[in-house]
Coordinates of C-alpha atoms and ligand atoms in Angstrom, one line a residue:
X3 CA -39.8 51.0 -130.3
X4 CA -37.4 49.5 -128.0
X5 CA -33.7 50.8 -127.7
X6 CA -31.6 48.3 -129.5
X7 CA -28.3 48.1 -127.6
X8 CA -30.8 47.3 -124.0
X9 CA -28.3 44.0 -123.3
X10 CA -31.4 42.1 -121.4
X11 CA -33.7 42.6 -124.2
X12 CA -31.1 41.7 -126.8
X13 CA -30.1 38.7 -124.3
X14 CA -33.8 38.0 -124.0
X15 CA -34.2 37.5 -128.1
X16 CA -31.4 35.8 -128.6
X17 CA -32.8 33.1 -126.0
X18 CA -36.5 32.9 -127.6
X19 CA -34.6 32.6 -131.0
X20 CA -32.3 29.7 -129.6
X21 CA -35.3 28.0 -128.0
X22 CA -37.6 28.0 -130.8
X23 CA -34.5 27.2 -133.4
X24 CA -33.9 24.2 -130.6
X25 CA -37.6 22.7 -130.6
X26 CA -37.0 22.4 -134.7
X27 CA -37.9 26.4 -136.0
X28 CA -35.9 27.7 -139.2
X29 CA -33.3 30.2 -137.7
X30 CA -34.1 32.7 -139.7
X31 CA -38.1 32.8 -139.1
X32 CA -37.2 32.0 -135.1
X33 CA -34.9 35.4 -135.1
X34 CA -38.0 37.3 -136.2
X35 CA -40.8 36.0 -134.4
X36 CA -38.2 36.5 -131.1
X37 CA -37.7 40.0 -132.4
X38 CA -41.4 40.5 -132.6
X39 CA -42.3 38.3 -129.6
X40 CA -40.0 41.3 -127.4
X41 CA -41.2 44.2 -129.3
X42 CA -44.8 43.1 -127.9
X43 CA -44.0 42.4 -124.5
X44 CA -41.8 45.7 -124.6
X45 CA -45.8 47.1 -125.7
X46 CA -47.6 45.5 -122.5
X47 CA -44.1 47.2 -120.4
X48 CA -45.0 50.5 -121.5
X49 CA -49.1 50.5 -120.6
X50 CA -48.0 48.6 -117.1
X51 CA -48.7 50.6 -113.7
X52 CA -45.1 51.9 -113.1
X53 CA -43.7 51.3 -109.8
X54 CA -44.3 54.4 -107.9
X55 CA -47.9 54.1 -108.5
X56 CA -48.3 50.8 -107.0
X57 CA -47.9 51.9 -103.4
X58 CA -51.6 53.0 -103.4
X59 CA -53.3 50.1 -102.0
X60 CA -56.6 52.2 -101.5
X61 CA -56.5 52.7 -105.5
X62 CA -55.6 49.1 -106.5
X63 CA -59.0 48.1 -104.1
X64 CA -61.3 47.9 -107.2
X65 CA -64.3 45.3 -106.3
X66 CA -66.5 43.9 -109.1
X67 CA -68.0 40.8 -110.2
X68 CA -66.7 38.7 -112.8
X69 CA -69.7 38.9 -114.9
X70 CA -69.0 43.1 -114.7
X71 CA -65.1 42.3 -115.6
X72 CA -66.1 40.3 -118.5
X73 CA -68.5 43.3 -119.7
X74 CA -65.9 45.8 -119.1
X75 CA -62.9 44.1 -121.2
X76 CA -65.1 42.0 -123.6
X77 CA -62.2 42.1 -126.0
X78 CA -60.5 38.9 -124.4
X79 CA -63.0 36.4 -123.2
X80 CA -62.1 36.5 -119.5
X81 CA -64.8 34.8 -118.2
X82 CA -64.0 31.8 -119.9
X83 CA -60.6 31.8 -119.3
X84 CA -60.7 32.2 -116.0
X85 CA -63.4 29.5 -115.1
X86 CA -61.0 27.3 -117.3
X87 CA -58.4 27.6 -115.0
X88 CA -60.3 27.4 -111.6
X89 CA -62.6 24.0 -113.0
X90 CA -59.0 22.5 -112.8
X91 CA -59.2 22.9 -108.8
X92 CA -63.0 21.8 -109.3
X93 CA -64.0 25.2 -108.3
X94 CA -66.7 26.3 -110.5
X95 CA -66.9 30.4 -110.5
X96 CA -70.1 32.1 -110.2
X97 CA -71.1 35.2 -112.3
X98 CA -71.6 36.9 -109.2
X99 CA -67.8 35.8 -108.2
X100 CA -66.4 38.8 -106.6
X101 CA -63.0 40.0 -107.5
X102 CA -60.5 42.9 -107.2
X103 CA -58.9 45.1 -110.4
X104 CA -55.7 46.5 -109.0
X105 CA -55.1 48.6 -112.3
X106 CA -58.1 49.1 -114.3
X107 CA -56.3 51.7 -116.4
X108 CA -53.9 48.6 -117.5
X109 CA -56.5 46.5 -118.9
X110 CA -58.3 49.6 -120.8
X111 CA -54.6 49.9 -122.4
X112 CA -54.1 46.6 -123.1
X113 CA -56.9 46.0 -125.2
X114 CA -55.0 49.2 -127.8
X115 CA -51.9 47.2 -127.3
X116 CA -53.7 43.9 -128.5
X117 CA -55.4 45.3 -131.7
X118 CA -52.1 46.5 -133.0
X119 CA -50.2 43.2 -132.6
X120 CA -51.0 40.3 -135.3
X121 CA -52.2 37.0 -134.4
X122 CA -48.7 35.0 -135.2
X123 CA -46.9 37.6 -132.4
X124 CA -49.5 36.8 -129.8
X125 CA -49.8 33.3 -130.3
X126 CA -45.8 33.0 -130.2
X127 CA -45.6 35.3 -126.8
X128 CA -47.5 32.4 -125.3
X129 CA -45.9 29.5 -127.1
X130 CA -42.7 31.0 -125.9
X131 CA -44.0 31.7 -122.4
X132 CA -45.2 28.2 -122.1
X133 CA -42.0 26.6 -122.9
X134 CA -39.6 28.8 -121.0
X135 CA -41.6 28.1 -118.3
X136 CA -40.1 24.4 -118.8
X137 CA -36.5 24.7 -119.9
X138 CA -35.5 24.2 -116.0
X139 CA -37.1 20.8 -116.8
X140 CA -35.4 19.9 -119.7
X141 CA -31.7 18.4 -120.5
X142 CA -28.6 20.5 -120.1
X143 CA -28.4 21.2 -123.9
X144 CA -31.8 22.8 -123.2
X145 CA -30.8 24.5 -120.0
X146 CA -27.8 25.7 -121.4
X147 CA -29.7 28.4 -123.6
X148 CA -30.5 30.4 -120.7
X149 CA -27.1 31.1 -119.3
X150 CA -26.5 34.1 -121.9
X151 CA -29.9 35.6 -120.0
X152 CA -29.4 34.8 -116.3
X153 CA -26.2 36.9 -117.5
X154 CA -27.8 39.5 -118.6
X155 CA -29.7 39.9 -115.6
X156 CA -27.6 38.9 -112.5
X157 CA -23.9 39.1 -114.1
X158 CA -23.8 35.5 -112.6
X159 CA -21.8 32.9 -115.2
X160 CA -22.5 29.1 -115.8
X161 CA -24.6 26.6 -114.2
X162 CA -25.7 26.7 -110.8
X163 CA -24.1 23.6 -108.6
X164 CA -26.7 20.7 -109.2
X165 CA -27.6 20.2 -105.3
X166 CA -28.9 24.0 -105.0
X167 CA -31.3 23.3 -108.2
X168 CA -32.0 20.0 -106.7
X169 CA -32.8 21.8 -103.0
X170 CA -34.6 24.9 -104.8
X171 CA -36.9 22.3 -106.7
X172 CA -37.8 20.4 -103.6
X173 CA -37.9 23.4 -100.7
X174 CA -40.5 25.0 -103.9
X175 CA -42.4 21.8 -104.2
X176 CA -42.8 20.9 -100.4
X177 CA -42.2 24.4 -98.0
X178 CA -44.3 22.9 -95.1
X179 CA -42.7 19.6 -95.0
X180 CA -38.5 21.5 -95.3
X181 CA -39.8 23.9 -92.6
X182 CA -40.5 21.0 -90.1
X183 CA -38.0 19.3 -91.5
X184 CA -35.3 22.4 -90.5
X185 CA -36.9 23.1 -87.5
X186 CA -36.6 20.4 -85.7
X187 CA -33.0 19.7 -86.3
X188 CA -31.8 23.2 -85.9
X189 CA -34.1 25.1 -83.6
X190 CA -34.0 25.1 -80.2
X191 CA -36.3 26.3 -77.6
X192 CA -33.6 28.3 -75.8
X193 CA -33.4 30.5 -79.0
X194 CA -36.9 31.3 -79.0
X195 CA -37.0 32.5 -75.7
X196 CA -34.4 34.7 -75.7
X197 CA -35.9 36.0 -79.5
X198 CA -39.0 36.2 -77.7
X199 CA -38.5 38.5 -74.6
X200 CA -36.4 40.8 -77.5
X201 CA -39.6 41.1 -79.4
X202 CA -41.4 42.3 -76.6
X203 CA -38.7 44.6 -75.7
X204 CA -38.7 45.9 -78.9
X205 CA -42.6 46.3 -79.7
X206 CA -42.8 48.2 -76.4
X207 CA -40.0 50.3 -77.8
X208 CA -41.7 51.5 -80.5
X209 CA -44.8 52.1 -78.5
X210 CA -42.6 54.5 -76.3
X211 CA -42.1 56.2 -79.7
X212 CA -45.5 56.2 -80.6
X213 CA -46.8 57.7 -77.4
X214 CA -43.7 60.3 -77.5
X215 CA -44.8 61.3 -81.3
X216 CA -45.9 65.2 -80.6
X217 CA -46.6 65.5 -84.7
X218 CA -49.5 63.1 -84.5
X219 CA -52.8 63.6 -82.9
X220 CA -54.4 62.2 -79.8
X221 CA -57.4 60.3 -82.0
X222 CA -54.6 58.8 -84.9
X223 CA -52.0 57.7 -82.1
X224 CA -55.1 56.0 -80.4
X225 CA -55.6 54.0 -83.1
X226 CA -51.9 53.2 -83.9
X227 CA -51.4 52.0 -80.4
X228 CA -54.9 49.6 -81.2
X229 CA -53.1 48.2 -84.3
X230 CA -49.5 47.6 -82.1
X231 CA -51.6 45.9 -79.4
X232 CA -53.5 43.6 -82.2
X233 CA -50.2 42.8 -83.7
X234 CA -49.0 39.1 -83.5
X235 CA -45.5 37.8 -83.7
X236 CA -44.4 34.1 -84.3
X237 CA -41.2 33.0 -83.5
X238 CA -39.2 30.5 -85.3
X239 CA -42.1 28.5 -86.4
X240 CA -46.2 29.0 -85.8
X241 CA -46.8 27.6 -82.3
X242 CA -49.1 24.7 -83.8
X243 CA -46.9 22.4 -86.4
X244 CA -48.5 20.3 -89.0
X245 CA -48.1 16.6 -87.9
X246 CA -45.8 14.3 -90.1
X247 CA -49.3 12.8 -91.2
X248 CA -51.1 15.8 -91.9
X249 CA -47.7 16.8 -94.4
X250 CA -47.9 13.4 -96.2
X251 CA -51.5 13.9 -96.5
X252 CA -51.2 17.1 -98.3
X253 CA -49.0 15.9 -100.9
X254 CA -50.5 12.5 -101.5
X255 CA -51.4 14.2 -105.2
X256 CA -47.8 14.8 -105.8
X257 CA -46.8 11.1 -107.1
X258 CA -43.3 11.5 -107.7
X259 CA -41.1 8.7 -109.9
X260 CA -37.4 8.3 -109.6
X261 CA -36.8 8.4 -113.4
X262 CA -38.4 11.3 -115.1
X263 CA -37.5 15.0 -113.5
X264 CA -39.6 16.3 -116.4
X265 CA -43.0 14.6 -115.3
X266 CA -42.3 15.0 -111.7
X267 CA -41.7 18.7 -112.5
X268 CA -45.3 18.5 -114.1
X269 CA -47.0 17.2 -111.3
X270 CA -45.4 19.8 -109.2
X271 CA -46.3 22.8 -110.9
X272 CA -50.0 21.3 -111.2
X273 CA -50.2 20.2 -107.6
X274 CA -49.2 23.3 -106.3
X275 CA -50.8 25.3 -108.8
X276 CA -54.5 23.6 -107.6
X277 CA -53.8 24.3 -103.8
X278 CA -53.0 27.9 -104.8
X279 CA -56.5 28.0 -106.4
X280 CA -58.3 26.4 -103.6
X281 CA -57.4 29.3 -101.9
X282 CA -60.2 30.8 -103.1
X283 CA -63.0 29.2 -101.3
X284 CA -61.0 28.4 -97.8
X285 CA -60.9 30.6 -94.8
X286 CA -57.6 33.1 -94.0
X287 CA -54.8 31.0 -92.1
X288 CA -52.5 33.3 -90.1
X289 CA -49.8 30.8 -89.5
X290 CA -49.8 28.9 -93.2
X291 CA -47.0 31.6 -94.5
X292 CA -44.8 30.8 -91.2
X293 CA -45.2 27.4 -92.0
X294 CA -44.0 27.6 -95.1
X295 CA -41.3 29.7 -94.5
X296 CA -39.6 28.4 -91.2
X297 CA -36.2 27.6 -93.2
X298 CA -35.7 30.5 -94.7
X299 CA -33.3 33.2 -93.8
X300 CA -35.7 35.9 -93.5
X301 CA -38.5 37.9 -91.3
X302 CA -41.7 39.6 -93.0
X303 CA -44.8 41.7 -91.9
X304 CA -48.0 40.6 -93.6
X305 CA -49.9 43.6 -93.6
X306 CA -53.4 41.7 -94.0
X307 CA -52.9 39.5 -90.9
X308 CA -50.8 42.7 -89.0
X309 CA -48.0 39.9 -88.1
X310 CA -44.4 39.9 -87.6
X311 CA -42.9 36.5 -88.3
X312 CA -39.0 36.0 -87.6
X313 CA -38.3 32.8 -89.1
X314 CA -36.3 29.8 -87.6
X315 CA -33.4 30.1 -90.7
X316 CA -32.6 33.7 -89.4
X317 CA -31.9 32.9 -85.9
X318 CA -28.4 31.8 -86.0
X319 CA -25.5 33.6 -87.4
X320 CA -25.0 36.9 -88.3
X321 CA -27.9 37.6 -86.7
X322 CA -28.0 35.5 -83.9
X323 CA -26.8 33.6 -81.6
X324 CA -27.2 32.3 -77.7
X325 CA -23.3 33.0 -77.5
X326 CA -23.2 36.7 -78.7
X327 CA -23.2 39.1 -76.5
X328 CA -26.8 41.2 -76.1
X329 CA -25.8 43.8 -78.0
X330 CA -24.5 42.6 -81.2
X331 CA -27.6 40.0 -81.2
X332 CA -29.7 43.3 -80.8
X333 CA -28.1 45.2 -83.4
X334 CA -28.5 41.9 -85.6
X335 CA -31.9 40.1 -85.1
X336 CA -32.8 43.0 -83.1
X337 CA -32.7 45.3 -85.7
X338 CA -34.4 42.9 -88.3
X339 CA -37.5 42.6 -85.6
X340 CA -37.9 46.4 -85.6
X341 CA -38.0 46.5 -89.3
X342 CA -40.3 44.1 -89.3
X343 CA -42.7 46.2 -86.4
X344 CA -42.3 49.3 -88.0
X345 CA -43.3 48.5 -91.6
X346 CA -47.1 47.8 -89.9
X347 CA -46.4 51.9 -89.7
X348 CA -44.6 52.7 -92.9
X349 CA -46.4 54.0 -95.8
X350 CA -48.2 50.8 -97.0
X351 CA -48.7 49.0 -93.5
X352 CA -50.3 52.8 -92.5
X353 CA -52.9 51.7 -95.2
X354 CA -54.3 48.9 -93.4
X355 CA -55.9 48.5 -89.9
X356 CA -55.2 46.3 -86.9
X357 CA -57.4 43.5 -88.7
X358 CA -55.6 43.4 -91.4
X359 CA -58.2 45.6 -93.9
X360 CA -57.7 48.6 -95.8
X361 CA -58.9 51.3 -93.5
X362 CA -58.2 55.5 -93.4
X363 CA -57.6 55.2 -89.7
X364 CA -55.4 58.1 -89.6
X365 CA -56.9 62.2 -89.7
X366 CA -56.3 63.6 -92.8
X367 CA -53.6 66.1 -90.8
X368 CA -51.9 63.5 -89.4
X369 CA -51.1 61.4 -92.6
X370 CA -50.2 64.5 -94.6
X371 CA -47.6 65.5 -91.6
X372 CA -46.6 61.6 -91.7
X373 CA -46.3 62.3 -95.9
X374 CA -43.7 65.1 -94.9
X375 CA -41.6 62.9 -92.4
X376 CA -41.3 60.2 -95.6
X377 CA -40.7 62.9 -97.7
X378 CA -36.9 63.6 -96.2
X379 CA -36.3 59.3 -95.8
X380 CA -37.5 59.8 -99.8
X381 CA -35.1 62.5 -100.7
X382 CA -32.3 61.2 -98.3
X383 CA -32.1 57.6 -100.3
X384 CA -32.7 59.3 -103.5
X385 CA -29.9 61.1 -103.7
X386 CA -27.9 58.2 -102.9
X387 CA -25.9 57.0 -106.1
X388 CA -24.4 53.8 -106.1
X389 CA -21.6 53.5 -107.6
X390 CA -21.8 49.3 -108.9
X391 CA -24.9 50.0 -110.7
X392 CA -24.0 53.2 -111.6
X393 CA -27.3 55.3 -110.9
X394 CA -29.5 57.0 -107.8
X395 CA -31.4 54.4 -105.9
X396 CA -35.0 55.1 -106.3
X397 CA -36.3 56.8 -102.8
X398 CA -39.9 56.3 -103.9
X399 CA -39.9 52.5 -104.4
X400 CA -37.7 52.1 -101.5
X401 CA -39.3 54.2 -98.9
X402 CA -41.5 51.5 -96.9
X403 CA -38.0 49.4 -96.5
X404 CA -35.8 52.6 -95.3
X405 CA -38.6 53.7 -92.9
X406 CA -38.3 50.3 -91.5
X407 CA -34.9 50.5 -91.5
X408 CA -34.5 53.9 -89.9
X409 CA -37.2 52.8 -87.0
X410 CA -36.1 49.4 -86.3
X411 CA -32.5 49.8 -85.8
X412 CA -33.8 53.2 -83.3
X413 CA -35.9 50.7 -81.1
X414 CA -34.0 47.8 -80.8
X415 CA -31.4 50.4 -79.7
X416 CA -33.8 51.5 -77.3
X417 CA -34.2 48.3 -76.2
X418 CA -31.2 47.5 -75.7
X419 CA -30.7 50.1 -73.6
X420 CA -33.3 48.7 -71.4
X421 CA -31.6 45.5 -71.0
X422 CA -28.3 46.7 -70.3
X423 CA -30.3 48.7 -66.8
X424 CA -31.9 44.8 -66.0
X425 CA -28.8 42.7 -67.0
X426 CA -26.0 45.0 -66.5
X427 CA -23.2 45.2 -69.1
X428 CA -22.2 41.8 -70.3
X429 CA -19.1 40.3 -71.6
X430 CA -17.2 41.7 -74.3
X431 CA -15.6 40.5 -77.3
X432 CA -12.1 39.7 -76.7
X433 CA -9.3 40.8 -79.0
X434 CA -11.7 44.0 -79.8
X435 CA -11.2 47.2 -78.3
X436 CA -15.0 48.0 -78.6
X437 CA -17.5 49.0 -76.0
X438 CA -21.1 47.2 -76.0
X439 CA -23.0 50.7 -78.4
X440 CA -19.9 50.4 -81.0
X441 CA -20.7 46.5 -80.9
X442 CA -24.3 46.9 -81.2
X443 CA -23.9 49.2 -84.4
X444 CA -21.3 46.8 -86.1
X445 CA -23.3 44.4 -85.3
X446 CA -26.2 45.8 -87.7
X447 CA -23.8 46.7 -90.0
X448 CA -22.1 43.1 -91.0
X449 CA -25.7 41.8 -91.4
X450 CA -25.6 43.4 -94.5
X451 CA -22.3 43.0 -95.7
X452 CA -22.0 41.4 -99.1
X453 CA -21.0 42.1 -102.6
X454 CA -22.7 42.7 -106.0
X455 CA -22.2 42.3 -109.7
X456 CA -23.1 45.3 -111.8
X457 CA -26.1 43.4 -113.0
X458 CA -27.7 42.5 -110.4
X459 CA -27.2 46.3 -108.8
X460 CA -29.0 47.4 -111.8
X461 CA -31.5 44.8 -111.3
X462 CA -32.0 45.3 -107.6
X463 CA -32.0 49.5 -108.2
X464 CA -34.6 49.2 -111.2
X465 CA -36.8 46.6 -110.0
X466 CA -36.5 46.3 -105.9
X467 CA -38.6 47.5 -103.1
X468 CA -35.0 47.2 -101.0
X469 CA -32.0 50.0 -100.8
X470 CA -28.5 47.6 -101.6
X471 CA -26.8 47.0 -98.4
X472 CA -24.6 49.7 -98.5
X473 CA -27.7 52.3 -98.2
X474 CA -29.3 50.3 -95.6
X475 CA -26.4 50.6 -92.9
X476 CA -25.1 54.1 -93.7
X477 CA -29.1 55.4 -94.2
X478 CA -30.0 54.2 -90.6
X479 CA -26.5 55.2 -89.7
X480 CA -26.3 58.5 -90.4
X481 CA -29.3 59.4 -89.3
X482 CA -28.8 58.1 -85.7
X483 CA -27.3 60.5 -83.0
X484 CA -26.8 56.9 -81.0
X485 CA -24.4 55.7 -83.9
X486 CA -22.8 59.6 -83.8
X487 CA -22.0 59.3 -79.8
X488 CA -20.8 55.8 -80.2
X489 CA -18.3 56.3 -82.5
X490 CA -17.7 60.1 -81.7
X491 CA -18.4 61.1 -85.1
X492 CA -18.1 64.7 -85.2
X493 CA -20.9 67.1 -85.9
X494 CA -21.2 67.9 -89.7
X495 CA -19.0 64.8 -90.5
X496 CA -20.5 62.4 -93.5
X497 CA -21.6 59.8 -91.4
X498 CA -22.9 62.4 -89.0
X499 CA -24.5 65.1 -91.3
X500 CA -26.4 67.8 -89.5
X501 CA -30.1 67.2 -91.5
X502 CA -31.4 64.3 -90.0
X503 CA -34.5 62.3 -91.1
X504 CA -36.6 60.6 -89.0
X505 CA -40.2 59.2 -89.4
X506 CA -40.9 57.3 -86.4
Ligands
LIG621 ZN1 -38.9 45.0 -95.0

């Protein structure tokens, strides 16, 4: 069983009880049925793929048919269920419908997990499920029962300001429409050049790297260089916007009225629920994740489409900004767009080819000598213990993001270099006594400035493929000689340590 003083698990009861005791249940019943409703789910924790084991992606590639997966696990009538769910995006699946098990050994578990759990427990996981799924719908009395949770879990108190609900529910309901909508009011085509030529800089950065990598082979780097040359990068927005009628015509099913948040919440989650599950039978669209995403303060690499996208939302301060001078906007931006380059090489992206597909495209002798270059970034991070949440970080979940760390802030340092020999040192900023490399590595720094409540450290160290901020400046940091000269850190110093990791 459980341990009984875990505060999320006793904050997570306490909210099922309320719920149920709210819709009409006896207290005293509700406080049980919660009690068993988290024992169970505690159950399905237990038999899930931890973690670590999910960075595998050649493991998790488990083709079948449906009729094959319904054979297999025959003690839950998959089949059904699942055409149930795709007729409601008229999409009728075939016995011969192909799909992927990620973790076969979970649903061989699951099916002990669901013989030992009576009927009333699983029925009331799902009753539960389904209606805290719709609390954010309801009235404030309703809403009001989660606070004691969201506490639990992100140490944040109270009710979010109505506007950022109100913006959350709309950016979730229509992404394309509030990524044109941003775009075109605060983008400018200035901007993307500038972001543009640094992406180049920065790509041919790390294929300097690359080509200088004596630990890899002649036959593995070929292909690595194949994969950087196939990679593409969109800037701000994809090149080709949805027009204003092609938007409204994509969310003609989402009929909104200006009295009832409840049903307009139901059409929503239907709507885009159905569009999800068309999916299924359309072709790959490289640009429909940019499209979506254009507002958001963010970059990502899809490792399926081997594309960078730096969104619009990210090129303006701290990152950013046509006023800075060239260094700190390539120790800002700079630094996030080599992140982004290297992950296509970290641990995961090195799983997938330069179309996008699972492939072993490296010699076994290069990946194992690749697995020992990780293996100091692993060690490095996990010995990091941070003090809010009061534990290590996790160096295996966290790897891909420090490796991208580690080689982005290196080559957009290397292209900033570059730039300086074309451009000549620009202007500094005044009031500072600090020369362009101190600028650059600040720079990099305050982009991840912020601050932290204990449980959302916890949260974030448990649960999150990213180091806290902290880790992901001094990691980086310390491992650069170009930070050490800067800043004349002396040899053997903290933030100049003699052992040194670096993957690419
Ligand atoms: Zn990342």
């Amino acid at each position: 069983m459980r341990p009984r003083n875990d505060s999320v698990l006793m904050a997570l009861e306490t909210y099922l009880r309320d719920v149920a005791v709210e819709l009409g249940a006896d207290h005293a019943v509700a406080a049980q049925d919660a009690k068993d409703v988290v024992d169970l789910e505690t159950e399905v924790a237990k038999i899930t793929v931890p973690k670590e084991e999910k960075r595998d992606f050649f493991k998790q590639y488990n083709p079948t048919t449906l009729a094959e997966f319904a054979k297999n696990y025959s003690y839950v009538d998959f089949a059904s269920a699942l055409r149930k769910v795709f007729c409601t995006a008229n999409i009728y699946l075939e016995d011969d419908q192909e799909i992927i098990v990620q973790f076969p050994s979970y649903y061989k578990k699951l099916q002990d997990v669901l013989n030992h759990s009576d009927k009333r427990t699983l029925m009331n996981s799902f009753g539960f499920k389904f209606a805290a799924a719709k609390i954010n719908s309801l009235s404030e009395k309703f809403r009001k029962l989660r606070y004691g949770l969201m506490e639990a879990l992100s140490g944040k108190k109270g009710i979010e300001p109505r506007w950022k609900t109100c913006l959350q529910v709309v950016v979730g309901a229509f992404p394309v429409g509030v990524s044109k909508a941003y775009t075109r009011q605060r983008f400018s085509n200035d901007s993307k050049a500038y972001v543009t030529s640094m992406v180049k800089d920065i790509a041919t950065s790390f294929k300097e790297i690359l080509l200088e990598a004596n630990w890899m082979g002649n036959k593995t780097k070929a292909k690595a260089l194949e994969k950087l040359e196939a990679m593409t990068f969109i800037v701000g927005h994809p090149d080709v916007r949805f027009s204003d009628q092609e938007i409204n015509e994509k969310y003609l099913q989402f009929v909104m009225t200006s009295d009832n948040f409840y049903k307009n919440m139901e059409t929503t989650v239907r709507n885009v629920r159905i569009m999800k599950l068309q999916k299924l039978k359309e072709p790959r669209d490289d640009t429909e994740h940019a499209a979506k995403k254009s507002h958001e303060v963010n970059a990502i690499y899809i490792w399926r489409q081997n594309q960078v996208a730096i969104f619009a939302g990210m090129m303006q301060p701290p990152y950013f900004s046509e006023t800075f001078p060239d260094s700190m906007n390539y120790g800002g931006i700079g630094f996030m767009i080599g992140h982004e380059i290297t992950h296509g090489f970290d641990d995961i992206g090195g799983q997938y080819a330069k179309n996008g597909k699972l492939d072993e495209w490296w010699q076994p002798e290069d990946w194992s000598t690749f697995k020992d270059r990780r293996q100091c970034i692993i060690d490095q991070y996990g010995n990091y213990f941070y003090k809010t949440a009061e534990k290590n970080l996790n160096g295996i979940n966290t790897q891909g993001e420090n490796v991208a760390d580690n080689g982005g802030l290196k080559e957009s340092y290397r292209a900033y270099k570059k730039l300086l020999k074309r451009k000549g040192t620009g202007k500094l900023l005044p009031g500072l006594n600090l020369t362009q490399d101190q600028l650059f590595f600040l720079s990099a720094a305050q982009i991840w400035c912020g601050k932290q409540t204990k449980e959302s450290a916890i949260l974030q160290v448990d649960s999150q493929d990213h180091s806290p901020g902290r880790f992901r400046i001094i990691g980086p940091l310390q491992n650069s000689p170009d930070f050490a000269k800067a800043y004349n850190c002396p040899a053997g110093s903290p933030m100049n340590p003699e052992k040194k990791c670096s993957v690419w």
